Amino acid sequence: MRSLLKQLVGESAIYGISGIITKFIGIFLVPLYTNVFEPSDYGTINIINSFFFFVGILVVFALDNSAARWYYDTTEEEDRKKTIASWFWFQLSFTTVVCAGIIGLSGFLSHRLLHTSDSNLFIVSALSVFTGVLPIIVQNWLRMQRKAIHTVVFSLLYSLLTIGLTIYFVLLEQSGVIGVFYAVVIANSLASIYCIFLLKSWISIRYLSIQRLKEMLRFALPMIPTSVAFWIINSSSTFILDYFYNLKEVGIFQLGLTISSAVTLFTSSFQMAWGPFAYSIIQNENAKNVYSTVLTAYTIIANFIALSVALFAYELLVVFTTPDYYSAYLVAGLLSFNSTIYSYVYILEIGNGIVKNNKPLAIAVLLSAVVTTGLLLGLTPLFGKTGTAFSMIFGNLVIPVYVYFAAQKSYYIPYKIALALSLCGFSFGLYILYLLIQTEIAYVNVLIKGVFIIAYIVSGFAALYIWDRKAFDAIRQFYDKLKTRKNKA
């Protein structure tokens, strides 16, 4: 089991390097953007991104999930090519139709959502979706092949290209908001040229299998309403906040979300490694124990990172932004915990994935969408962006809870749920307690934050000792080995 966990940690670390560098560059650009964009400009960008996030989910048609599952059904390359080619040709065709429709309705969409007659933002963004088809498929294909380093190099260069072009258009050319989307279209187009050469033998039309496509679509079908519901949970808040308030409030909320995304340095790298890893060890006799241990380890690390970002969100805003954006600190803090919630689903839902049953996840996300929408409509008018953040957290919690009970019936895994829940509750409780006792004195607040982080670390080891003694002993042995090596050196 240790060798398998070491493999997962290694691949997560490799993916994490890309995420850390990319996120760091993105955060580095925040002070530059806050001197160029007003909060309302951030609001406009968020409206566009939220709309096309929905479009992106729609055109993928959940076939990324299906492709990963069918890919591992065989070791024969010819059969795997049927899976990738079928996915590619369907998504390319569907994306073409959808994006053509958006371009045709660009004037109407601009008037209704952005309160302007300028349709260029929607036209350029639609082109970015079309040109992004191949890069999306290639990144998934590389992860399926467990080519972590190649995946990271491609993703990193792709991100750096996008960021470099964004700097050029926004800061040098001063193209305004549309410069952000010019950068995406050009970066996608250049990346697609490389993807064609890389994937050309895998997406040949001769590998297109209607039968395989039908099977994959049938598996993905329950995920379509789920994808829409997922968008409601994570992105409808933008439009509701704009409806009750204005684009400025949306922009400050978006910046808070950007700061909280620092948590995804860990969660996204884990997610990229987890799916292919988890499915690849299905036949291993220690698989269930590995899944359980991963949940425990993930919970400890994820909550530590979320608590750290949440507590120091204000300081991050002071360093990277201007006073107009400081009020985003509470949103950033709350959404730091929200960034970890859906990641639990990736671990808890693995049992349903193994038995090829996506229905529980679909039901969970639909229930979450209903709860989130109700909370957004109730809390946003009363508490603004803070109410929006709380709505997203409590709405998202529905998913891992429902998925856990459903998956355990299909494929039981001995998770240490009591341990995970205690750590999640304690870390979030520490943050809420800080909000209640914070002072007007900066250095006192920093001292309190440091004490709270230490308290969480101590509580994490204490909880491990009580509920998972084997994991505690393994960590202690690992520490002893490091100490011995250090002494020898």
Tab-separated table of N, CA and C in Angstrom, residues 175-331:
chain	number	residue	atom	x	y	z
A	175	SER	N	-5.992	47.075	-24.085
A	175	SER	CA	-7.198	46.702	-24.824
A	175	SER	C	-8.436	46.617	-23.945
A	176	GLY	N	-8.250	46.740	-22.636
A	176	GLY	CA	-9.389	46.659	-21.734
A	176	GLY	C	-9.778	45.214	-21.461
A	177	VAL	N	-11.020	45.044	-21.044
A	177	VAL	CA	-11.507	43.717	-20.661
A	177	VAL	C	-11.400	42.715	-21.804
A	178	ILE	N	-11.681	43.147	-23.018
A	178	ILE	CA	-11.666	42.210	-24.146
A	178	ILE	C	-10.266	41.650	-24.396
A	179	GLY	N	-9.227	42.350	-23.944
A	179	GLY	CA	-7.871	41.853	-24.100
A	179	GLY	C	-7.654	40.525	-23.386
A	180	VAL	N	-8.360	40.331	-22.264
A	180	VAL	CA	-8.260	39.064	-21.532
A	180	VAL	C	-8.706	37.911	-22.421
A	181	PHE	N	-9.758	38.140	-23.204
A	181	PHE	CA	-10.320	37.077	-24.029
A	181	PHE	C	-9.600	36.931	-25.371
A	182	TYR	N	-9.018	38.027	-25.869
A	182	TYR	CA	-8.129	37.902	-27.029
A	182	TYR	C	-6.996	36.927	-26.699
A	183	ALA	N	-6.430	37.082	-25.507
A	183	ALA	CA	-5.304	36.245	-25.086
A	183	ALA	C	-5.684	34.768	-25.073
A	184	VAL	N	-6.888	34.471	-24.589
A	184	VAL	CA	-7.333	33.080	-24.492
A	184	VAL	C	-7.498	32.467	-25.881
A	185	VAL	N	-8.101	33.200	-26.804
A	185	VAL	CA	-8.314	32.687	-28.167
A	185	VAL	C	-6.984	32.367	-28.850
A	186	ILE	N	-6.041	33.283	-28.756
A	186	ILE	CA	-4.748	33.080	-29.420
A	186	ILE	C	-3.987	31.924	-28.770
A	187	ALA	N	-3.991	31.879	-27.428
A	187	ALA	CA	-3.297	30.790	-26.730
A	187	ALA	C	-3.915	29.436	-27.083
A	188	ASN	N	-5.243	29.366	-27.119
A	188	ASN	CA	-5.919	28.116	-27.492
A	188	ASN	C	-5.567	27.692	-28.913
A	189	SER	N	-5.507	28.658	-29.799
A	189	SER	CA	-5.213	28.356	-31.206
A	189	SER	C	-3.804	27.807	-31.372
A	190	LEU	N	-2.842	28.445	-30.708
A	190	LEU	CA	-1.461	27.977	-30.795
A	190	LEU	C	-1.303	26.607	-30.138
A	191	ALA	N	-1.967	26.411	-29.013
A	191	ALA	CA	-1.897	25.115	-28.329
A	191	ALA	C	-2.526	24.022	-29.184
A	192	SER	N	-3.584	24.365	-29.899
A	192	SER	CA	-4.274	23.376	-30.741
A	192	SER	C	-3.381	22.864	-31.864
A	193	ILE	N	-2.520	23.729	-32.378
A	193	ILE	CA	-1.596	23.299	-33.440
A	193	ILE	C	-0.688	22.184	-32.912
A	194	TYR	N	-0.172	22.381	-31.712
A	194	TYR	CA	0.668	21.350	-31.098
A	194	TYR	C	-0.154	20.082	-30.819
A	195	CYS	N	-1.382	20.271	-30.359
A	195	CYS	CA	-2.238	19.129	-30.021
A	195	CYS	C	-2.548	18.266	-31.238
A	196	ILE	N	-2.707	18.889	-32.378
A	196	ILE	CA	-2.994	18.131	-33.607
A	196	ILE	C	-1.843	17.177	-33.919
A	197	PHE	N	-0.621	17.669	-33.826
A	197	PHE	CA	0.541	16.814	-34.096
A	197	PHE	C	0.678	15.721	-33.038
A	198	LEU	N	0.364	16.051	-31.806
A	198	LEU	CA	0.495	15.097	-30.710
A	198	LEU	C	-0.567	14.008	-30.769
A	199	LEU	N	-1.771	14.376	-31.183
A	199	LEU	CA	-2.911	13.469	-31.054
A	199	LEU	C	-3.439	12.960	-32.391
A	200	LYS	N	-2.764	13.310	-33.498
A	200	LYS	CA	-3.327	13.039	-34.814
A	200	LYS	C	-3.611	11.558	-35.061
A	201	SER	N	-2.780	10.665	-34.569
A	201	SER	CA	-3.019	9.237	-34.795
A	201	SER	C	-4.145	8.694	-33.920
A	202	TRP	N	-4.520	9.459	-32.875
A	202	TRP	CA	-5.561	9.014	-31.949
A	202	TRP	C	-6.944	9.546	-32.335
A	203	ILE	N	-6.993	10.599	-33.114
A	203	ILE	CA	-8.291	11.195	-33.448
A	203	ILE	C	-8.635	11.018	-34.929
A	204	SER	N	-7.945	10.095	-35.575
A	204	SER	CA	-8.274	9.798	-36.971
A	204	SER	C	-9.748	9.401	-37.074
A	205	ILE	N	-10.395	9.852	-38.136
A	205	ILE	CA	-11.824	9.579	-38.314
A	205	ILE	C	-12.113	8.085	-38.394
A	206	ARG	N	-11.116	7.292	-38.763
A	206	ARG	CA	-11.344	5.851	-38.879
A	206	ARG	C	-11.519	5.181	-37.524
A	207	TYR	N	-11.120	5.869	-36.450
A	207	TYR	CA	-11.303	5.300	-35.115
A	207	TYR	C	-12.636	5.719	-34.483
A	208	LEU	N	-13.352	6.592	-35.167
A	208	LEU	CA	-14.659	6.991	-34.653
A	208	LEU	C	-15.588	5.785	-34.615
A	209	SER	N	-16.087	5.459	-33.440
A	209	SER	CA	-16.962	4.303	-33.239
A	209	SER	C	-18.310	4.779	-32.722
A	210	ILE	N	-19.327	4.636	-33.544
A	210	ILE	CA	-20.662	5.052	-33.130
A	210	ILE	C	-21.133	4.228	-31.936
A	211	GLN	N	-20.801	2.932	-31.949
A	211	GLN	CA	-21.201	2.071	-30.839
A	211	GLN	C	-20.531	2.516	-29.541
A	212	ARG	N	-19.238	2.804	-29.607
A	212	ARG	CA	-18.518	3.263	-28.414
A	212	ARG	C	-19.078	4.604	-27.940
A	213	LEU	N	-19.366	5.484	-28.892
A	213	LEU	CA	-19.911	6.791	-28.545
A	213	LEU	C	-21.263	6.653	-27.846
A	214	LYS	N	-22.100	5.740	-28.339
A	214	LYS	CA	-23.407	5.512	-27.703
A	214	LYS	C	-23.241	5.040	-26.263
A	215	GLU	N	-22.293	4.126	-26.058
A	215	GLU	CA	-22.051	3.605	-24.713
A	215	GLU	C	-21.575	4.723	-23.778
A	216	MET	N	-20.662	5.541	-24.289
A	216	MET	CA	-20.122	6.625	-23.475
A	216	MET	C	-21.181	7.686	-23.190
A	217	LEU	N	-22.007	7.978	-24.184
A	217	LEU	CA	-23.078	8.964	-23.990
A	217	LEU	C	-24.117	8.450	-22.995
A	218	ARG	N	-24.388	7.152	-23.063
A	218	ARG	CA	-25.348	6.558	-22.128
A	218	ARG	C	-24.829	6.672	-20.692
A	219	PHE	N	-23.535	6.438	-20.533
A	219	PHE	CA	-22.917	6.575	-19.215
A	219	PHE	C	-22.904	8.035	-18.772
A	220	ALA	N	-22.703	8.945	-19.733
A	220	ALA	CA	-22.593	10.372	-19.414
A	220	ALA	C	-23.944	11.049	-19.232
A	221	LEU	N	-25.004	10.450	-19.781
A	221	LEU	CA	-26.313	11.100	-19.797
A	221	LEU	C	-26.777	11.585	-18.429
A	222	PRO	N	-26.656	10.762	-17.363
A	222	PRO	CA	-27.077	11.263	-16.043
A	222	PRO	C	-26.273	12.470	-15.584
A	223	MET	N	-25.098	12.668	-16.191
A	223	MET	CA	-24.239	13.761	-15.779
A	223	MET	C	-24.602	15.088	-16.448
A	224	ILE	N	-25.454	15.050	-17.478
A	224	ILE	CA	-25.807	16.291	-18.174
A	224	ILE	C	-26.598	17.221	-17.269
A	225	PRO	N	-27.732	16.770	-16.704
A	225	PRO	CA	-28.404	17.641	-15.739
A	225	PRO	C	-27.520	17.935	-14.535
A	226	THR	N	-26.659	16.988	-14.224
A	226	THR	CA	-25.719	17.197	-13.125
A	226	THR	C	-24.773	18.346	-13.449
A	227	SER	N	-24.309	18.398	-14.691
A	227	SER	CA	-23.399	19.466	-15.109
A	227	SER	C	-24.077	20.824	-15.020
A	228	VAL	N	-25.341	20.872	-15.439
A	228	VAL	CA	-26.103	22.127	-15.344
A	228	VAL	C	-26.271	22.526	-13.879
A	229	ALA	N	-26.594	21.531	-13.052
A	229	ALA	CA	-26.756	21.800	-11.626
A	229	ALA	C	-25.436	22.253	-11.009
A	230	PHE	N	-24.344	21.643	-11.469
A	230	PHE	CA	-23.023	22.022	-10.982
A	230	PHE	C	-22.745	23.493	-11.291
A	231	TRP	N	-23.135	23.918	-12.467
A	231	TRP	CA	-22.963	25.328	-12.832
A	231	TRP	C	-23.806	26.219	-11.929
A	232	ILE	N	-25.031	25.795	-11.648
A	232	ILE	CA	-25.897	26.567	-10.765
A	232	ILE	C	-25.249	26.755	-9.397
A	233	ILE	N	-24.654	25.676	-8.894
A	233	ILE	CA	-24.031	25.712	-7.568
A	233	ILE	C	-22.865	26.687	-7.532
A	234	ASN	N	-22.049	26.683	-8.577
A	234	ASN	CA	-20.788	27.417	-8.541
A	234	ASN	C	-20.782	28.752	-9.284
A	235	SER	N	-21.716	28.958	-10.191
A	235	SER	CA	-21.634	30.157	-11.022
A	235	SER	C	-22.896	31.005	-11.085
A	236	SER	N	-24.038	30.443	-10.739
A	236	SER	CA	-25.266	31.244	-10.814
A	236	SER	C	-25.226	32.396	-9.820
A	237	SER	N	-24.400	32.272	-8.785
A	237	SER	CA	-24.267	33.328	-7.781
A	237	SER	C	-23.875	34.652	-8.424
A	238	THR	N	-23.069	34.580	-9.480
A	238	THR	CA	-22.634	35.790	-10.180
A	238	THR	C	-23.825	36.588	-10.695
A	239	PHE	N	-24.769	35.908	-11.319
A	239	PHE	CA	-25.923	36.581	-11.916
A	239	PHE	C	-26.922	37.040	-10.855
A	240	ILE	N	-27.059	36.249	-9.795
A	240	ILE	CA	-27.969	36.635	-8.706
A	240	ILE	C	-27.420	37.849	-7.968
A	241	LEU	N	-26.109	37.873	-7.738
A	241	LEU	CA	-25.476	39.009	-7.072
A	241	LEU	C	-25.593	40.266	-7.931
A	242	ASP	N	-25.424	40.115	-9.231
A	242	ASP	CA	-25.574	41.252	-10.147
A	242	ASP	C	-27.019	41.754	-10.162
A	243	TYR	N	-27.971	40.833	-10.085
A	243	TYR	CA	-29.391	41.210	-10.123
A	243	TYR	C	-29.778	42.037	-8.896
A	244	PHE	N	-29.337	41.604	-7.716
A	244	PHE	CA	-29.718	42.296	-6.488
A	244	PHE	C	-28.823	43.489	-6.179
A	245	TYR	N	-27.606	43.497	-6.715
A	245	TYR	CA	-26.676	44.584	-6.429
A	245	TYR	C	-26.164	45.191	-7.741
A	246	ASN	N	-24.888	45.004	-8.068
A	246	ASN	CA	-24.334	45.592	-9.292
A	246	ASN	C	-23.036	44.882	-9.661
A	247	LEU	N	-22.447	45.286	-10.784
A	247	LEU	CA	-21.214	44.649	-11.254
A	247	LEU	C	-20.042	44.906	-10.322
A	248	LYS	N	-20.075	46.015	-9.587
A	248	LYS	CA	-18.995	46.295	-8.635
A	248	LYS	C	-18.979	45.239	-7.530
A	249	GLU	N	-20.150	44.915	-7.000
A	249	GLU	CA	-20.242	43.878	-5.964
A	249	GLU	C	-19.794	42.523	-6.517
A	250	VAL	N	-20.174	42.273	-7.770
A	250	VAL	CA	-19.741	41.037	-8.429
A	250	VAL	C	-18.221	41.008	-8.552
A	251	GLY	N	-17.617	42.148	-8.902
A	251	GLY	CA	-16.177	42.215	-9.067
A	251	GLY	C	-15.423	41.961	-7.777
A	252	ILE	N	-15.890	42.526	-6.665
A	252	ILE	CA	-15.242	42.305	-5.371
A	252	ILE	C	-15.394	40.840	-4.957
A	253	PHE	N	-16.571	40.283	-5.215
A	253	PHE	CA	-16.792	38.859	-4.936
A	253	PHE	C	-15.820	38.007	-5.747
A	254	GLN	N	-15.632	38.368	-7.006
A	254	GLN	CA	-14.724	37.620	-7.871
A	254	GLN	C	-13.282	37.679	-7.364
A	255	LEU	N	-12.862	38.832	-6.868
A	255	LEU	CA	-11.500	38.932	-6.351
A	255	LEU	C	-11.339	38.073	-5.105
A	256	GLY	N	-12.379	38.045	-4.265
A	256	GLY	CA	-12.338	37.166	-3.104
A	256	GLY	C	-12.220	35.714	-3.520
A	257	LEU	N	-12.938	35.360	-4.581
A	257	LEU	CA	-12.863	34.005	-5.120
A	257	LEU	C	-11.467	33.716	-5.659
A	258	THR	N	-10.840	34.709	-6.279
A	258	THR	CA	-9.485	34.541	-6.806
A	258	THR	C	-8.480	34.275	-5.683
A	259	ILE	N	-8.596	35.031	-4.596
A	259	ILE	CA	-7.701	34.824	-3.458
A	259	ILE	C	-7.909	33.438	-2.856
A	260	SER	N	-9.165	33.032	-2.726
A	260	SER	CA	-9.456	31.711	-2.150
A	260	SER	C	-8.944	30.583	-3.036
A	261	SER	N	-8.756	30.860	-4.326
A	261	SER	CA	-8.298	29.821	-5.251
A	261	SER	C	-6.877	29.370	-4.955
A	262	ALA	N	-6.192	30.078	-4.045
A	262	ALA	CA	-4.865	29.621	-3.627
A	262	ALA	C	-4.950	28.217	-3.039
A	263	VAL	N	-6.102	27.874	-2.459
A	263	VAL	CA	-6.305	26.535	-1.894
A	263	VAL	C	-6.228	25.480	-2.985
A	264	THR	N	-6.647	25.840	-4.183
A	264	THR	CA	-6.669	24.863	-5.278
A	264	THR	C	-5.268	24.506	-5.776
A	265	LEU	N	-4.245	25.178	-5.256
A	265	LEU	CA	-2.884	24.738	-5.567
A	265	LEU	C	-2.714	23.288	-5.158
A	266	PHE	N	-3.341	22.945	-4.047
A	266	PHE	CA	-3.286	21.560	-3.566
A	266	PHE	C	-4.425	20.724	-4.136
A	267	THR	N	-5.662	21.214	-4.035
A	267	THR	CA	-6.811	20.394	-4.410
A	267	THR	C	-6.823	20.037	-5.891
A	268	SER	N	-6.452	20.980	-6.759
A	268	SER	CA	-6.486	20.694	-8.194
A	268	SER	C	-5.403	19.703	-8.593
A	269	SER	N	-4.220	19.826	-7.985
A	269	SER	CA	-3.156	18.874	-8.315
A	269	SER	C	-3.535	17.478	-7.851
A	270	PHE	N	-4.193	17.396	-6.701
A	270	PHE	CA	-4.657	16.094	-6.206
A	270	PHE	C	-5.705	15.514	-7.149
A	271	GLN	N	-6.677	16.334	-7.568
A	271	GLN	CA	-7.742	15.861	-8.448
A	271	GLN	C	-7.193	15.339	-9.768
A	272	MET	N	-6.196	16.027	-10.311
A	272	MET	CA	-5.618	15.602	-11.585
A	272	MET	C	-4.972	14.227	-11.478
A	273	ALA	N	-4.365	13.960	-10.331
A	273	ALA	CA	-3.696	12.673	-10.148
A	273	ALA	C	-4.658	11.581	-9.677
A	274	TRP	N	-5.684	11.963	-8.923
A	274	TRP	CA	-6.513	10.985	-8.225
A	274	TRP	C	-7.303	10.075	-9.163
A	275	GLY	N	-8.034	10.626	-10.127
A	275	GLY	CA	-8.895	9.807	-10.985
A	275	GLY	C	-8.168	8.657	-11.670
A	276	PRO	N	-7.162	8.954	-12.494
A	276	PRO	CA	-6.420	7.875	-13.156
A	276	PRO	C	-5.786	6.904	-12.159
A	277	PHE	N	-5.248	7.429	-11.055
A	277	PHE	CA	-4.624	6.571	-10.050
A	277	PHE	C	-5.646	5.624	-9.424
A	278	ALA	N	-6.784	6.178	-8.994
A	278	ALA	CA	-7.787	5.378	-8.286
A	278	ALA	C	-8.323	4.248	-9.156
A	279	TYR	N	-8.605	4.539	-10.426
A	279	TYR	CA	-9.133	3.504	-11.324
A	279	TYR	C	-8.062	2.474	-11.685
A	280	SER	N	-6.809	2.909	-11.724
A	280	SER	CA	-5.744	1.990	-12.147
A	280	SER	C	-5.426	0.932	-11.098
A	281	ILE	N	-5.840	1.140	-9.826
A	281	ILE	CA	-5.513	0.169	-8.772
A	281	ILE	C	-6.746	-0.621	-8.320
A	282	ILE	N	-7.816	-0.591	-9.112
A	282	ILE	CA	-9.061	-1.274	-8.733
A	282	ILE	C	-8.811	-2.732	-8.365
A	283	GLN	N	-7.955	-3.397	-9.133
A	283	GLN	CA	-7.723	-4.827	-8.928
A	283	GLN	C	-6.731	-5.117	-7.801
A	284	ASN	N	-6.125	-4.090	-7.249
A	284	ASN	CA	-5.154	-4.299	-6.176
A	284	ASN	C	-5.868	-4.675	-4.882
A	285	GLU	N	-5.344	-5.646	-4.150
A	285	GLU	CA	-6.005	-6.129	-2.937
A	285	GLU	C	-6.043	-5.087	-1.821
A	286	ASN	N	-5.159	-4.108	-1.894
A	286	ASN	CA	-5.127	-3.057	-0.881
A	286	ASN	C	-5.873	-1.788	-1.296
A	287	ALA	N	-6.595	-1.865	-2.408
A	287	ALA	CA	-7.227	-0.667	-2.971
A	287	ALA	C	-8.116	0.056	-1.962
A	288	LYS	N	-8.980	-0.685	-1.268
A	288	LYS	CA	-9.919	-0.052	-0.337
A	288	LYS	C	-9.194	0.659	0.801
A	289	ASN	N	-8.143	0.040	1.316
A	289	ASN	CA	-7.372	0.674	2.381
A	289	ASN	C	-6.661	1.926	1.884
A	290	VAL	N	-6.217	1.878	0.625
A	290	VAL	CA	-5.577	3.053	0.031
A	290	VAL	C	-6.577	4.192	-0.068
A	291	TYR	N	-7.791	3.889	-0.559
A	291	TYR	CA	-8.818	4.920	-0.684
A	291	TYR	C	-9.119	5.559	0.674
A	292	SER	N	-9.206	4.732	1.710
A	292	SER	CA	-9.498	5.233	3.052
A	292	SER	C	-8.379	6.126	3.577
A	293	THR	N	-7.155	5.687	3.401
A	293	THR	CA	-6.011	6.459	3.872
A	293	THR	C	-5.885	7.783	3.134
A	294	VAL	N	-6.203	7.767	1.850
A	294	VAL	CA	-6.141	8.994	1.050
A	294	VAL	C	-7.132	10.027	1.585
A	295	LEU	N	-8.341	9.584	1.954
A	295	LEU	CA	-9.327	10.520	2.501
A	295	LEU	C	-8.807	11.175	3.781
A	296	THR	N	-8.220	10.368	4.658
A	296	THR	CA	-7.689	10.903	5.916
A	296	THR	C	-6.573	11.913	5.655
A	297	ALA	N	-5.620	11.534	4.820
A	297	ALA	CA	-4.490	12.422	4.523
A	297	ALA	C	-4.962	13.701	3.843
A	298	TYR	N	-5.888	13.547	2.901
A	298	TYR	CA	-6.404	14.717	2.184
A	298	TYR	C	-7.088	15.681	3.141
A	299	THR	N	-7.892	15.144	4.045
A	299	THR	CA	-8.630	15.981	4.991
A	299	THR	C	-7.690	16.814	5.849
A	300	ILE	N	-6.650	16.186	6.361
A	300	ILE	CA	-5.700	16.899	7.223
A	300	ILE	C	-5.023	18.038	6.472
A	301	ILE	N	-4.524	17.730	5.280
A	301	ILE	CA	-3.770	18.734	4.520
A	301	ILE	C	-4.684	19.823	3.966
A	302	ALA	N	-5.821	19.421	3.391
A	302	ALA	CA	-6.730	20.387	2.759
A	302	ALA	C	-7.256	21.406	3.764
A	303	ASN	N	-7.629	20.954	4.951
A	303	ASN	CA	-8.160	21.874	5.953
A	303	ASN	C	-7.077	22.779	6.529
A	304	PHE	N	-5.855	22.270	6.617
A	304	PHE	CA	-4.750	23.125	7.049
A	304	PHE	C	-4.538	24.271	6.057
A	305	ILE	N	-4.541	23.942	4.766
A	305	ILE	CA	-4.334	24.966	3.733
A	305	ILE	C	-5.504	25.943	3.709
A	306	ALA	N	-6.736	25.420	3.775
A	306	ALA	CA	-7.922	26.279	3.751
A	306	ALA	C	-7.935	27.238	4.933
A	307	LEU	N	-7.614	26.737	6.114
A	307	LEU	CA	-7.599	27.586	7.306
A	307	LEU	C	-6.523	28.664	7.193
A	308	SER	N	-5.358	28.300	6.687
A	308	SER	CA	-4.258	29.268	6.552
A	308	SER	C	-4.629	30.389	5.588
A	309	VAL	N	-5.189	30.024	4.426
A	309	VAL	CA	-5.587	31.039	3.441
A	309	VAL	C	-6.714	31.898	3.986
A	310	ALA	N	-7.684	31.272	4.652
A	310	ALA	CA	-8.827	32.010	5.195
A	310	ALA	C	-8.375	33.039	6.231
A	311	LEU	N	-7.494	32.634	7.132
A	311	LEU	CA	-7.051	33.536	8.199
A	311	LEU	C	-6.218	34.699	7.673
A	312	PHE	N	-5.431	34.448	6.621
A	312	PHE	CA	-4.544	35.493	6.120
A	312	PHE	C	-5.031	36.118	4.806
A	313	ALA	N	-6.316	35.958	4.507
A	313	ALA	CA	-6.877	36.532	3.278
A	313	ALA	C	-6.773	38.048	3.271
A	314	TYR	N	-7.009	38.675	4.424
A	314	TYR	CA	-6.939	40.147	4.473
A	314	TYR	C	-5.538	40.634	4.153
A	315	GLU	N	-4.539	39.991	4.747
A	315	GLU	CA	-3.146	40.393	4.491
A	315	GLU	C	-2.788	40.217	3.018
A	316	LEU	N	-3.279	39.143	2.402
A	316	LEU	CA	-3.026	38.927	0.980
A	316	LEU	C	-3.627	40.057	0.141
A	317	LEU	N	-4.825	40.488	0.505
A	317	LEU	CA	-5.474	41.574	-0.231
A	317	LEU	C	-4.718	42.893	-0.048
A	318	VAL	N	-4.216	43.132	1.153
A	318	VAL	CA	-3.461	44.360	1.412
A	318	VAL	C	-2.180	44.382	0.580
A	319	VAL	N	-1.536	43.223	0.475
A	319	VAL	CA	-0.278	43.138	-0.275
A	319	VAL	C	-0.505	43.260	-1.771
A	320	PHE	N	-1.560	42.604	-2.285
A	320	PHE	CA	-1.713	42.472	-3.736
A	320	PHE	C	-2.725	43.414	-4.380
A	321	THR	N	-3.550	44.111	-3.594
A	321	THR	CA	-4.592	44.924	-4.208
A	321	THR	C	-4.599	46.345	-3.639
A	322	THR	N	-5.614	47.087	-4.017
A	322	THR	CA	-5.815	48.447	-3.522
A	322	THR	C	-6.982	48.456	-2.536
A	323	PRO	N	-7.147	49.539	-1.763
A	323	PRO	CA	-8.212	49.589	-0.748
A	323	PRO	C	-9.619	49.308	-1.276
A	324	ASP	N	-9.862	49.568	-2.541
A	324	ASP	CA	-11.199	49.314	-3.105
A	324	ASP	C	-11.593	47.849	-3.003
A	325	TYR	N	-10.601	46.972	-2.858
A	325	TYR	CA	-10.864	45.538	-2.890
A	325	TYR	C	-10.725	44.844	-1.525
A	326	TYR	N	-10.361	45.592	-0.472
A	326	TYR	CA	-10.097	44.968	0.823
A	326	TYR	C	-11.318	44.265	1.400
A	327	SER	N	-12.493	44.742	1.067
A	327	SER	CA	-13.717	44.146	1.624
A	327	SER	C	-13.969	42.723	1.132
A	328	ALA	N	-13.129	42.255	0.209
A	328	ALA	CA	-13.277	40.890	-0.303
A	328	ALA	C	-12.704	39.853	0.657
A	329	TYR	N	-12.112	40.290	1.785
A	329	TYR	CA	-11.401	39.346	2.668
A	329	TYR	C	-12.330	38.278	3.250
A	330	LEU	N	-13.561	38.647	3.598
A	330	LEU	CA	-14.477	37.676	4.200
A	330	LEU	C	-14.921	36.637	3.176
A	331	VAL	N	-15.204	37.081	1.957
A	331	VAL	CA	-15.557	36.155	0.881
A	331	VAL	C	-14.406	35.201	0.616
